[in-house]
Structures are given as structure tokens and as C-alpha cells.
Coordinates of C-alpha atoms in Angstrom, one line a residue:
X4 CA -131.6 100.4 -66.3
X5 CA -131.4 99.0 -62.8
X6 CA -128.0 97.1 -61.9
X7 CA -128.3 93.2 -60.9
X8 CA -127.4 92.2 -57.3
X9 CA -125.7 89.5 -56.5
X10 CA -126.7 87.1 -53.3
X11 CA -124.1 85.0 -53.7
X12 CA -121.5 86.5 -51.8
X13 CA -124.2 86.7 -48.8
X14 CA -125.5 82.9 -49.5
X15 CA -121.6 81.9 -49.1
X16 CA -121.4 83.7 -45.9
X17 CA -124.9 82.2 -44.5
X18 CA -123.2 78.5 -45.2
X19 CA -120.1 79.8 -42.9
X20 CA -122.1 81.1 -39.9
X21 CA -124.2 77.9 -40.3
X22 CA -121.0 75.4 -40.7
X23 CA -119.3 77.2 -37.3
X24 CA -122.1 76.1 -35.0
X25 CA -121.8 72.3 -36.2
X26 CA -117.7 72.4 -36.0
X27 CA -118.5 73.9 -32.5
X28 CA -121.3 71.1 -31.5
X29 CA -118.8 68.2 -32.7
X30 CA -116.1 69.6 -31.3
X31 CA -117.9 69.5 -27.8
X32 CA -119.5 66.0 -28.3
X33 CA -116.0 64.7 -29.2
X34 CA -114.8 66.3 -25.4
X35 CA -117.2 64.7 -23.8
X36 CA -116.6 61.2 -25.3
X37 CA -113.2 61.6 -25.0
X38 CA -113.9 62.7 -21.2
X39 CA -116.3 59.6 -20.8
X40 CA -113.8 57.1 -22.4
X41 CA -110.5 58.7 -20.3
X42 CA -113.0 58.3 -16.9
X43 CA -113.4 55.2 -17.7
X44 CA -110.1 53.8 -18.3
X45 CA -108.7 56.1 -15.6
X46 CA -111.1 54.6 -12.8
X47 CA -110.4 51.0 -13.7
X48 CA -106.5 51.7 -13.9
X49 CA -106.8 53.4 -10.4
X50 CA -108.8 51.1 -8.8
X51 CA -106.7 49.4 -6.0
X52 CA -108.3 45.8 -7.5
X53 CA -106.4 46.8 -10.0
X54 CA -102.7 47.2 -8.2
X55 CA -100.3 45.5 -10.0
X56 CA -98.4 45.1 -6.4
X57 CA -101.3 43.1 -4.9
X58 CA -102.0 39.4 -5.3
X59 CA -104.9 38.2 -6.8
X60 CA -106.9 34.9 -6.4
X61 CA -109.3 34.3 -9.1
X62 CA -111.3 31.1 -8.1
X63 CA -113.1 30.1 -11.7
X64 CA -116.0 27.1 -10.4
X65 CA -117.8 24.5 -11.8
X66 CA -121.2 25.6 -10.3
X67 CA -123.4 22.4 -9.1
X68 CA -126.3 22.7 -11.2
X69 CA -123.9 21.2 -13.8
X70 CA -122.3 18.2 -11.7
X71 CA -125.6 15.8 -11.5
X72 CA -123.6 13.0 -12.2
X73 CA -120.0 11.5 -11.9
X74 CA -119.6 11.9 -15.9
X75 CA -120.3 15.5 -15.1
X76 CA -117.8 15.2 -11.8
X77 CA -115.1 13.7 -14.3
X78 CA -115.3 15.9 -17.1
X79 CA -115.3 19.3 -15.5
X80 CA -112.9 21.1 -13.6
X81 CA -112.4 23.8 -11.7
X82 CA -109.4 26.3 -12.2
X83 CA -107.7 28.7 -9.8
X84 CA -105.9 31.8 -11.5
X85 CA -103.1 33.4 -9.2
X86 CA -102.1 37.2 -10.8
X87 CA -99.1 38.0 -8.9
X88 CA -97.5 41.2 -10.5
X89 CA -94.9 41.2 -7.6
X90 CA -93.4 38.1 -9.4
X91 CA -94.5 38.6 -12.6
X92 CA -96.2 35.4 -12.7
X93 CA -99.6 34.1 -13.2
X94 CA -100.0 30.5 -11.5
X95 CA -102.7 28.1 -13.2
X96 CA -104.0 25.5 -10.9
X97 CA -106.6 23.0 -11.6
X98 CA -108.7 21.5 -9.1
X99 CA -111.1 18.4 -10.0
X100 CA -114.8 18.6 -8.7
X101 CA -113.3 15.1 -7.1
X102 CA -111.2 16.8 -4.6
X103 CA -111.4 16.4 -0.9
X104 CA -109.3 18.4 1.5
X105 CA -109.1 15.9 4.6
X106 CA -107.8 18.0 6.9
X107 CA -110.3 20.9 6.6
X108 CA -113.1 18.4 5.8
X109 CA -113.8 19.6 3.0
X110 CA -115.5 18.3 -1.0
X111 CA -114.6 20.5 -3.8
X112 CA -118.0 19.7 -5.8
X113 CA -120.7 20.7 -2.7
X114 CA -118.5 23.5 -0.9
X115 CA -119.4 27.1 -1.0
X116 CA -117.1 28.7 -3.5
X117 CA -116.0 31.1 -1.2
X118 CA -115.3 29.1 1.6
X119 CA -113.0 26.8 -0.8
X120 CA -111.4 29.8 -2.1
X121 CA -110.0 30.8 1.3
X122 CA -109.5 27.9 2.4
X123 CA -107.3 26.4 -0.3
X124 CA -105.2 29.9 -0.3
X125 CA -104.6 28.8 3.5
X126 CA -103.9 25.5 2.6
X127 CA -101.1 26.7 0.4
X128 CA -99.7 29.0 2.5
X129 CA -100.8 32.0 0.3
X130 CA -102.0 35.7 1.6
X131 CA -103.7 37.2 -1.5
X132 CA -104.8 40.6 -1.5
X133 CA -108.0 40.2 -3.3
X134 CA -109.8 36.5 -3.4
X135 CA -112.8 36.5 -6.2
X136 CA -114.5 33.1 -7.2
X137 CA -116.4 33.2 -10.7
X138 CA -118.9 30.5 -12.1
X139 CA -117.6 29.0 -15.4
X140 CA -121.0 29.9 -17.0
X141 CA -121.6 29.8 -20.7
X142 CA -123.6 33.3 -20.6
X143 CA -119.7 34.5 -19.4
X144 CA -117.9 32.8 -22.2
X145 CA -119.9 33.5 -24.8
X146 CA -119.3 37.7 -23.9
X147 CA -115.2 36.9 -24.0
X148 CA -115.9 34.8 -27.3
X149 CA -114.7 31.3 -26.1
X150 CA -116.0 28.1 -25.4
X151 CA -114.1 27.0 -22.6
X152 CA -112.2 27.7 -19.7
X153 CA -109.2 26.2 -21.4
X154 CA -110.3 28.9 -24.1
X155 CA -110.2 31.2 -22.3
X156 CA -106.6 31.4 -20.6
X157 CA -105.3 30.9 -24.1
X158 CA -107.4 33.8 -25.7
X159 CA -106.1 36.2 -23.2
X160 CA -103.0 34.5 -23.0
X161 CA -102.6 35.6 -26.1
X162 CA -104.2 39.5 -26.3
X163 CA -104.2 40.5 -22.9
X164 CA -106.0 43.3 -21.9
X165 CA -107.2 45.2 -24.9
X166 CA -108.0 49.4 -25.2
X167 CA -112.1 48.1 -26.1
X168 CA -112.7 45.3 -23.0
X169 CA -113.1 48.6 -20.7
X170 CA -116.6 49.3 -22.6
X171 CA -117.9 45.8 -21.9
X172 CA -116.1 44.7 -18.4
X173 CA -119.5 45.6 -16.6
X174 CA -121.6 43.3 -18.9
X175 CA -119.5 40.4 -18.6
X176 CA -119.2 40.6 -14.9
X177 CA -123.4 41.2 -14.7
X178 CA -123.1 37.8 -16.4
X179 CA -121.9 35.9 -13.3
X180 CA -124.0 38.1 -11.3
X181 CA -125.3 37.3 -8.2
X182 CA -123.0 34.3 -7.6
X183 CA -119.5 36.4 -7.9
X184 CA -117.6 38.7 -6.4
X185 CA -115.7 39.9 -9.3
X186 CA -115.4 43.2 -10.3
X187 CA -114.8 45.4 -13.6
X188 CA -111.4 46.2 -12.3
X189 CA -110.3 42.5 -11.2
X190 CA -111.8 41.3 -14.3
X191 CA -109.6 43.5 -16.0
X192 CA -106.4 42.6 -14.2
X193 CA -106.7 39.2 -14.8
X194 CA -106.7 40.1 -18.5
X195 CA -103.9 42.2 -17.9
X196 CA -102.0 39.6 -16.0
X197 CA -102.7 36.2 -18.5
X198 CA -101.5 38.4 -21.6
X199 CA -98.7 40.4 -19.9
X200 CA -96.6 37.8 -17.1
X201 CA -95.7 33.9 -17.3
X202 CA -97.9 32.0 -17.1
X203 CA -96.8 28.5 -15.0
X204 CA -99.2 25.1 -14.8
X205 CA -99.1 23.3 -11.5
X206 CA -100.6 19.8 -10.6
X207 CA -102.1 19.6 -7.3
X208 CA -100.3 16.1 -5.4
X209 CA -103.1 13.3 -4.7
X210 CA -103.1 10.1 -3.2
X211 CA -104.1 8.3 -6.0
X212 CA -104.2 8.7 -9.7
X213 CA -107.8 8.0 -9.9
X214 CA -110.3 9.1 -7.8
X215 CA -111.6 6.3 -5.2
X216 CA -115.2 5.1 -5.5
X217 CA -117.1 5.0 -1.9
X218 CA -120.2 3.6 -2.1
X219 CA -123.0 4.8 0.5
X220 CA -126.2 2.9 0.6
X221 CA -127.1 3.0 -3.5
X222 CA -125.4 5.6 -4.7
X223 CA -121.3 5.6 -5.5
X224 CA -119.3 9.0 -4.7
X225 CA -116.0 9.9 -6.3
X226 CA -113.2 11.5 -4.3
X227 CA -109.4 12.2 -4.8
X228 CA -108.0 13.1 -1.8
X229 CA -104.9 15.6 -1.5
X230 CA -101.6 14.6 -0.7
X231 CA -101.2 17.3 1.9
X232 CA -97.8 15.7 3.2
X233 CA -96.6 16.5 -0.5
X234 CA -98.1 20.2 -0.7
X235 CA -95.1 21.4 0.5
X236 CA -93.5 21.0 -2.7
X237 CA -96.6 23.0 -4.4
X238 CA -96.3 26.0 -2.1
X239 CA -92.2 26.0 -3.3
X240 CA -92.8 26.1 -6.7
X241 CA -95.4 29.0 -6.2
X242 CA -92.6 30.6 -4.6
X243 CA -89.9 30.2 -7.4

């Protein structure tokens, strides 16, 4: 009578030399995530943007294709962001599309965001490191999930820079792409910055409460002119 054999012992060790080679090829794919992720992190960390030390001047405009009118002029504003991690502060300034800088010649609402955003830091007596200046585009705020700029500074006010914003810095910055100079790494700072130091409002001094209407010809233009005698007092309480 011929004995039985038995494959079981030989099926169990089939299913081992089978399971090591997935264990292995997990193993490896969970390096190179883990690899990916920590490069990540670590180049936006270590990006000099990114220096806590430096001063940062975030310059968040109104771009024109939205101010056709004076309605438009009135109900929008601009806001300038100030991340200064020597002080531990982050300075909120708004700036109406009315504003006019006399001395420097100067309309918020038709001036080259850039040239504004240097020459108010001037104007202010301020030396930032890094100057940026961002269209307040709904594209933008619909990738950080608000509605507004107001939104905004309270949303991230509130969280801060979070472990999963590294993974979608670069779309949100494509999303003001070409008309800013921000970067994944300043983006990130600012987040960093409005959910980690004080955050302080300042009111910019006018002339006039409300803006003055000059009328050219048949069409009326709204201005409210700075009070630069009374900036002075603006550039102390930056300094505080």
C-alpha cells in the first residue's frame, strides 16, 4: 500500500517565500515616500525665504481687471502682510485702491504692484528681506478654502502652517502665476508666521476720512491722500 504525501507543509512554505518579496517591495516604497515627503519638507524649511530671522513683505493686491468702477474702488482693498520673526510679530496693514502717495506720485489702484510694494516699504522706513506682491484672485482662495482676504488671515490665524500644505504650496502659488513673485517657501512662512506670532492691525493716517472726488472732463476719480506728516507715528508702532 503506498503512503499519502502531504503538500501542505510545502504549500505553507510557497506562501512565505511569496509573502517576503511583498514585505520587501512595501518596505522600499514606504522609504521612498518617506524620502520624497522629508525632501520636501526639508527644502522648504531650509530655504532662506523661509528664515525666520528675515523680514518679509507680503503685498496681497486688488488686481485692476476687478476695479472698473468706484463701487469696485470702494469695496476692495488691498492688504500688506509684514512676517517679522525677529519681533515675533506679523503687522496687518490695509491700503484702499483710493490711496495716493503725493510725494512719490503715486495711485494705489493703476501702480505696478511691485513698484508700490517697494515703495511703500520706503515710505515707512522699512528694509525687508524678501518683498513678494500676490493678486487676491479667487482661483488662490478657493485652493486655501476661503472666500476672502479677510478669510484668509483668520484661517491661518488660526492653523498656521499645517504638516499637509507642503504637498499643495506649489499649486497654490501656480494659481497667481505669472503676476507674483511668491514662492512655495514664502507662501509657507506667511502661514507659519499668521498662526505662530501676534498678529497687530494698523490704520494707515489720511487727510480725510473720505476719499475726495476730482472730477476730470466726464469722469469723477476717487483719491485719499496719505497723511505723510503723520506716518511717523505708523513707522513707531511698527517698531514697538
Amino acid at each position: 500500500m503506498k503512503a499519502k504525501h502531504s503538500y501542505v507543509g510545502k504549500k505553507q512554505k510557497k506562501e512565505r517565500n511569496l509573502g517576503k518579496p511583498i514585505v520587501i517591495s512595501i518596505l522600499i516604497l514606504l522609504a521612498v515616500v518617506g524620502m520624497f515627503v522629508g525632501s520636501k519638507v526639508f527644502i522648504v524649511r531650509n530655504s532662506e525665504e523661509f528664515s525666520l530671522d528675515k523680514i518679509s513683505f507680503y503685498y496681497f493686491y486688488v488686481e485692476k481687471s476687478n476695479l472698473q468702477d468706484n463701487d469696485a474702488l470702494l469695496s476692495k482693498n488691498n492688504k500688506i502682510i509684514i512676517v517679522n520673526g525677529r519681533n515675533r510679530t506679523v503687522e496687518l496693514i490695509d491700503i484702499p485702491n483710493t490711496t495716493y502717495i503725493y510725494s512719490k506720485n503715486l495711485e494705489v489702484g493703476t501702480s505696478n504692484p511691485r513698484d508700490f510694494s517697494i515703495l511703500f516699504a520706503e515710505l515707512i522706513g522699512l528694509k525687508p528681506d524678501f518683498v513678494y506682491f500676490l493678486p487676491q484672485r479667487e482661483e488662490f482662495f478657493k485652493k486655501t478654502g476661503v472666500n476672502s482676504m479677510d478669510d484668509f488671515i483668520v484661517n491661518y490665524g488660526r492653523r498656521g502652517l499645517k504638516f499637509t500644505d507642503y504637498f499643495v504650496l506649489g499649486s497654490q502659488v501656480s494659481s497667481m502665476r505669472p503676476e507674483s513673485n511668491i514662492t512655495e517657501s514664502s507662501l509657507a512662512k506667511l502661514y507659519y508666521g499668521l498662526g505662530t506670532y501676534s498678529l497687530r492691525g494698523h490704520d494707515i493716517p489720511m487727510l480725510t476720512k473720505a476719499p475726495l472726488k476730482i472730477t476730470v472732463g466726464n469722469r469723477v476719480y476717487l483719491r485719499s491722500y496719505i497723511d505723510e506728516d503723520r506716518l511717523e507715528d505708523l513707522v513707531k508702532e511698527l517698531e514697538k
